[in-house]
Coordinates of C-alpha atoms in Angstrom, one line a residue:
X1 CA 0.0 0.0 0.0
X2 CA 2.8 2.4 0.9
X3 CA 4.4 1.8 -2.6
X4 CA 1.1 2.7 -4.2
X5 CA 0.8 5.8 -2.2
X6 CA 4.4 6.8 -3.1
X7 CA 3.7 6.3 -6.8
X8 CA 0.5 8.3 -6.5
X9 CA 2.3 11.1 -4.7
X10 CA 5.0 10.9 -7.4
X11 CA 2.4 11.3 -10.2
X12 CA 1.0 14.4 -8.5
X13 CA 4.5 15.9 -8.2
X14 CA 5.1 15.0 -11.9
X15 CA 1.8 16.6 -13.0
X16 CA 2.8 19.6 -10.9
X17 CA 6.2 20.0 -12.4
X18 CA 5.2 19.5 -16.1
X19 CA 2.0 21.4 -15.6
X20 CA 3.8 24.5 -14.2
X21 CA 6.4 24.3 -17.0
X22 CA 3.4 24.1 -19.5
X23 CA 1.7 27.1 -18.0
X24 CA 4.8 29.3 -17.6
X25 CA 4.0 31.2 -21.0
X26 CA 1.3 32.9 -19.0
X27 CA 3.9 34.3 -16.6
X28 CA 6.6 35.9 -18.9
X29 CA 4.3 38.5 -20.5
X30 CA 3.5 39.8 -17.0
X31 CA 7.1 41.0 -16.8
X32 CA 6.9 43.4 -19.7
X33 CA 8.2 46.0 -20.4
X34 CA 11.4 44.2 -19.3
X35 CA 13.2 42.7 -22.2
X36 CA 14.1 39.0 -22.5
X37 CA 17.8 39.5 -21.4
X38 CA 16.8 41.5 -18.3
X39 CA 14.2 38.9 -17.4
X40 CA 16.8 36.2 -17.9
X41 CA 19.4 38.0 -15.7
X42 CA 16.8 38.3 -12.9
X43 CA 15.9 34.6 -13.3
X44 CA 19.6 33.7 -12.8
X45 CA 20.0 36.0 -9.8
X46 CA 16.8 35.1 -8.0
X47 CA 17.1 31.4 -8.8
X48 CA 20.4 31.3 -6.9
X49 CA 18.7 33.1 -4.0
X50 CA 15.8 30.6 -3.9
X51 CA 18.0 27.5 -4.3
X52 CA 20.5 28.9 -1.8
X53 CA 17.8 29.2 0.8
X54 CA 16.6 25.7 0.2
X55 CA 20.2 24.3 0.6
X56 CA 20.6 26.4 3.8
X57 CA 17.4 24.8 5.3
X58 CA 18.6 21.3 4.2
X59 CA 22.2 22.0 5.3
X60 CA 23.5 20.3 2.2
X61 CA 26.9 21.9 1.2
X62 CA 29.3 18.9 0.9
X63 CA 28.9 18.7 -2.9
X64 CA 30.5 22.1 -3.3
X65 CA 33.9 21.1 -2.2
X66 CA 33.7 17.9 -4.3
X67 CA 32.7 19.9 -7.4
X68 CA 35.4 22.6 -7.0
X69 CA 38.0 19.9 -6.6
X70 CA 37.2 18.4 -10.0
X71 CA 38.1 20.9 -12.8
X72 CA 36.6 18.8 -15.6
X73 CA 33.3 18.5 -13.8
X74 CA 33.3 22.2 -13.0
X75 CA 34.0 23.0 -16.6
X76 CA 31.1 20.8 -17.7
X77 CA 28.9 22.6 -15.2
X78 CA 29.9 26.0 -16.6
X79 CA 29.1 24.7 -20.1
X80 CA 25.7 23.4 -18.9
X81 CA 25.0 26.8 -17.4
X82 CA 25.8 28.5 -20.6
X83 CA 23.6 26.1 -22.7
X84 CA 20.6 26.4 -20.3
X85 CA 20.9 30.2 -20.3
X86 CA 20.6 30.2 -24.1
X87 CA 17.5 27.9 -23.8
X88 CA 15.9 30.1 -21.1
X89 CA 16.6 33.4 -22.9
X90 CA 15.3 32.2 -26.2
X91 CA 12.2 30.7 -24.7
X92 CA 11.4 34.0 -22.8
X93 CA 11.9 36.0 -26.0
X94 CA 9.7 33.6 -28.0
X95 CA 6.8 33.8 -25.6
X96 CA 7.0 37.6 -25.4
X97 CA 7.2 37.9 -29.1
X98 CA 4.2 35.8 -30.0
X99 CA 6.1 32.6 -30.9
X100 CA 4.6 30.2 -28.2
X101 CA 3.5 27.6 -30.7
X102 CA 7.0 27.5 -32.3
X103 CA 8.6 27.3 -28.9
X104 CA 6.3 24.4 -27.9
X105 CA 7.5 22.6 -31.1
X106 CA 11.0 22.7 -29.7
X107 CA 10.0 20.6 -26.7
X108 CA 7.9 18.3 -28.8
X109 CA 10.9 17.4 -31.0
X110 CA 13.4 17.4 -28.0
X111 CA 13.1 13.6 -27.6
X112 CA 14.0 13.1 -31.3
X113 CA 17.0 15.4 -31.0
X114 CA 18.1 13.6 -27.8
X115 CA 18.0 10.3 -29.7
X116 CA 20.1 11.9 -32.5
X117 CA 22.7 13.0 -29.9
X118 CA 22.7 9.5 -28.4
X119 CA 23.6 8.1 -31.8
X120 CA 26.1 10.7 -32.9
X121 CA 27.9 11.4 -29.5
X122 CA 27.4 8.3 -27.4
X123 CA 27.4 5.7 -30.3
X124 CA 24.0 4.3 -29.3
X125 CA 22.2 1.9 -31.6
X126 CA 18.6 2.5 -32.6
X127 CA 15.8 0.1 -33.0
X128 CA 13.8 0.1 -36.3
X129 CA 10.9 1.9 -34.7
X130 CA 13.2 4.6 -33.4
X131 CA 14.7 5.1 -36.8
X132 CA 11.2 5.4 -38.2
X133 CA 10.3 8.0 -35.6
X134 CA 13.5 10.0 -36.4
X135 CA 12.6 9.9 -40.1
X136 CA 9.1 11.1 -39.5
X137 CA 10.4 13.8 -37.3
X138 CA 12.8 15.0 -40.0
X139 CA 10.0 15.0 -42.5
X140 CA 8.0 17.2 -40.1
X141 CA 10.8 19.7 -39.8
X142 CA 10.9 19.9 -43.7
X143 CA 7.1 20.4 -43.9
X144 CA 7.3 23.1 -41.2
X145 CA 10.2 24.9 -42.9
X146 CA 8.2 25.0 -46.1
X147 CA 5.2 26.3 -44.1
X148 CA 7.1 29.0 -42.3
X149 CA 9.2 29.9 -45.3
X150 CA 12.3 29.3 -43.2
X151 CA 13.6 26.6 -40.9
X152 CA 11.8 26.7 -37.5
X153 CA 15.0 27.9 -35.9
X154 CA 13.4 28.8 -32.5
X155 CA 12.2 25.2 -32.2
X156 CA 15.5 23.7 -33.4
X157 CA 17.6 25.9 -31.0
X158 CA 15.4 25.1 -28.1
X159 CA 15.4 21.4 -28.8
X160 CA 19.2 21.2 -29.4
X161 CA 20.1 23.3 -26.4
X162 CA 17.9 21.4 -24.0
X163 CA 19.1 18.0 -25.4
X164 CA 22.7 19.2 -25.0
X165 CA 21.9 20.3 -21.5
X166 CA 20.6 16.8 -20.8
X167 CA 23.7 15.2 -22.1
X168 CA 25.9 17.5 -19.9
X169 CA 23.8 16.8 -16.9
X170 CA 24.2 13.1 -17.5
X171 CA 28.0 13.5 -17.5
X172 CA 28.0 15.9 -14.4
X173 CA 25.8 13.5 -12.4
X174 CA 24.6 16.0 -9.7
X175 CA 21.0 15.9 -8.4
X176 CA 18.6 18.6 -9.6
X177 CA 18.8 21.0 -6.7
X178 CA 22.6 20.9 -6.3
X179 CA 23.1 21.1 -10.1
X180 CA 20.8 24.2 -10.4
X181 CA 22.7 25.8 -7.5
X182 CA 26.0 25.2 -9.2
X183 CA 24.8 26.5 -12.5
X184 CA 23.1 29.6 -11.1
X185 CA 26.2 30.4 -9.0
X186 CA 28.3 30.4 -12.1
X187 CA 25.7 32.6 -13.9
X188 CA 25.2 34.9 -11.0
X189 CA 28.2 37.3 -11.5
X190 CA 27.6 38.2 -15.1
X191 CA 23.8 38.3 -14.5
X192 CA 24.2 40.7 -11.5
X193 CA 26.8 42.7 -13.4
X194 CA 24.3 43.2 -16.3
X195 CA 21.5 44.2 -14.0
X196 CA 23.8 46.8 -12.3
X197 CA 24.8 48.1 -15.7
X198 CA 21.2 48.5 -16.6
X199 CA 20.6 50.4 -13.4
X200 CA 23.5 52.8 -14.0
X201 CA 22.2 53.4 -17.6
X202 CA 18.7 54.1 -16.2
X203 CA 17.2 51.3 -18.2
X204 CA 16.4 48.8 -15.4
X205 CA 12.7 48.2 -15.1
X206 CA 13.3 46.6 -11.7
X207 CA 14.0 50.1 -10.2
X208 CA 11.6 52.1 -12.4
X209 CA 8.6 49.7 -12.9
X210 CA 7.1 49.9 -9.4
X211 CA 6.9 47.6 -6.4
X212 CA 4.6 45.1 -8.1
X213 CA 6.9 44.8 -11.2
X214 CA 9.9 44.3 -9.0
X215 CA 8.2 41.6 -7.0
X216 CA 7.3 39.8 -10.2
X217 CA 10.9 39.9 -11.4
X218 CA 12.1 38.6 -8.0
X219 CA 9.5 35.7 -8.2
X220 CA 11.3 34.3 -11.3
X221 CA 13.5 32.4 -8.8
X222 CA 10.5 30.6 -7.4
X223 CA 9.1 30.0 -10.9
X224 CA 12.4 28.3 -11.8
X225 CA 12.9 26.4 -8.5
X226 CA 9.5 25.1 -7.6
X227 CA 8.9 22.9 -10.8
X228 CA 12.4 21.6 -10.4
X229 CA 11.8 20.5 -6.8
X230 CA 8.5 18.9 -7.9
X231 CA 10.4 17.1 -10.7
X232 CA 13.0 15.8 -8.3
X233 CA 10.3 14.5 -6.0
X234 CA 8.6 12.7 -8.9
X235 CA 11.8 11.2 -10.3
X236 CA 12.5 9.2 -7.1
X237 CA 8.9 7.9 -6.8
X238 CA 7.7 6.9 -10.3
X239 CA 9.4 4.9 -13.1
X240 CA 11.4 6.7 -15.8
X241 CA 8.9 5.4 -18.4
X242 CA 6.1 7.3 -16.6
X243 CA 8.2 10.4 -16.5
X244 CA 8.9 10.0 -20.2
X245 CA 5.1 10.1 -20.8
X246 CA 4.6 13.0 -18.5
X247 CA 7.1 15.2 -20.3
X248 CA 4.7 15.7 -23.1
X249 CA 2.3 17.6 -20.8
X250 CA 4.4 20.7 -20.9
X251 CA 4.5 21.2 -24.7
X252 CA 0.9 20.2 -25.0
X253 CA -0.1 22.9 -22.6
X254 CA 2.2 25.4 -24.3
X255 CA 0.8 24.5 -27.7
X256 CA -2.8 24.8 -26.4
X257 CA -2.0 28.3 -24.9
X258 CA -0.4 29.4 -28.1
X259 CA -3.4 28.5 -30.2
X260 CA -6.4 29.1 -27.8
X261 CA -5.2 31.9 -25.5
X262 CA -2.6 33.8 -27.6
X263 CA -4.5 33.2 -30.9
X264 CA -1.4 32.3 -32.9
X265 CA -2.0 31.4 -36.5
X266 CA -2.1 27.7 -37.4
X267 CA -2.4 27.3 -41.2
X268 CA -2.8 23.8 -42.7
X269 CA 0.9 23.3 -43.4
X270 CA 1.7 23.8 -39.7
X271 CA -1.0 21.4 -38.7
X272 CA 0.5 18.9 -41.1
X273 CA 4.0 19.4 -39.6
X274 CA 2.8 19.1 -36.0
X275 CA 0.8 16.0 -36.9
X276 CA 3.9 14.4 -38.2
X277 CA 5.8 15.3 -35.0
X278 CA 3.0 13.8 -32.9
X279 CA 3.1 10.7 -35.1
X280 CA 6.8 10.4 -34.4
X281 CA 6.3 10.8 -30.7
X282 CA 3.6 8.1 -30.8
X283 CA 6.1 5.7 -32.4
X284 CA 8.7 6.5 -29.8
X285 CA 6.2 6.1 -26.9
X286 CA 4.9 2.8 -28.3
X287 CA 8.5 1.5 -28.7
X288 CA 9.4 2.6 -25.2
X289 CA 6.4 0.9 -23.6
X290 CA 7.0 -2.3 -25.6
X291 CA 10.7 -2.4 -24.7
X292 CA 9.9 -1.7 -21.0
X293 CA 7.4 -4.6 -21.0
X294 CA 9.9 -6.9 -22.6
X295 CA 12.6 -5.9 -20.1
X296 CA 10.3 -6.5 -17.1
X297 CA 9.3 -9.9 -18.6
X298 CA 13.0 -10.9 -19.1
X299 CA 13.8 -9.8 -15.6
X300 CA 10.9 -11.8 -14.1
X301 CA 12.0 -14.9 -16.1
X302 CA 15.6 -14.5 -14.8
X303 CA 14.4 -14.1 -11.2
X304 CA 12.2 -17.2 -11.6
X305 CA 15.0 -19.3 -13.1
X306 CA 17.3 -18.2 -10.3
X307 CA 14.8 -19.1 -7.6
X308 CA 13.9 -22.5 -9.1
X309 CA 15.3 -25.6 -7.2
X310 CA 18.4 -27.3 -8.6
X311 CA 17.8 -30.1 -11.1
X312 CA 17.0 -33.4 -9.2
X313 CA 16.1 -31.7 -6.0
X314 CA 12.6 -32.3 -4.7
X315 CA 10.4 -29.3 -4.8
X316 CA 8.8 -28.2 -1.5
X317 CA 5.2 -29.4 -1.1
X318 CA 2.6 -26.8 -1.8
X319 CA 1.4 -24.9 1.3
X320 CA -2.4 -25.1 1.8
X321 CA -3.7 -21.7 2.7
X322 CA -5.4 -21.5 6.1
X323 CA -9.1 -21.3 6.0
X324 CA -10.9 -18.7 8.0
X325 CA -13.5 -20.1 10.5
X326 CA -17.0 -20.3 9.0

């Protein structure tokens, strides 16, 4: 029963994490007239404040010495911080410039780009269904490029940057909260320097936009940290296959907001391109579920064979269950 409760709690955390990430396009327009770079800088600064307070409460600082003592790992963390700042900045710019649908496409095709990186960088081998999904995804990008009259560069940069970030995180091997703290600590000096420069130039909306606007900019730290904490809580409670399915919630919500709330145009060629992307994701999901079932069946067979009595040994007599009194 406790395991079922843990998984149910994990699902709720997962829905919370991906739901908040899916609804975040509603938040960034509230920060206007701040430009994307100023919003990004505030996000870096206040994220460190939020994560630092969390680490202070948890008294978890031992990882800092270990990270500083490994120059290669520290360098990879700096690279991850740079890559995620590109992702964050472009996403904020996209939302505040009416490109929510194109941004959502980036997170739809992210699994396909991740597979491509696995093949090109890690030398992973793909199954037939995965190759088919990649081919369908490539066709979708071609269709969308024709529809837009240009490659969907926002989608491609978002997908590639986030997939690269995932690869770096895999190599760094820090948990979510510690990793975010390390990345934002590295981003903090240039971000704070930029904000101070804006203030000296008289262009900082934090100091000129009123108390409410300043509070909204400061809340970018919580907007960043809370979904990540929820994601970490979900990751230790539910299987990775379940998390893999939940990840589609965020771009689905983003796409829905772009079409229904922000009223972005969706001509037939874009519907065709998105339909191909969704078909590719359906193939990937089906393949992942099928592979997961086969792996569980193989594991169960191995456990059963290991637990079987040696050849020639007499099996234990069956135990007759006790009857309850009539």
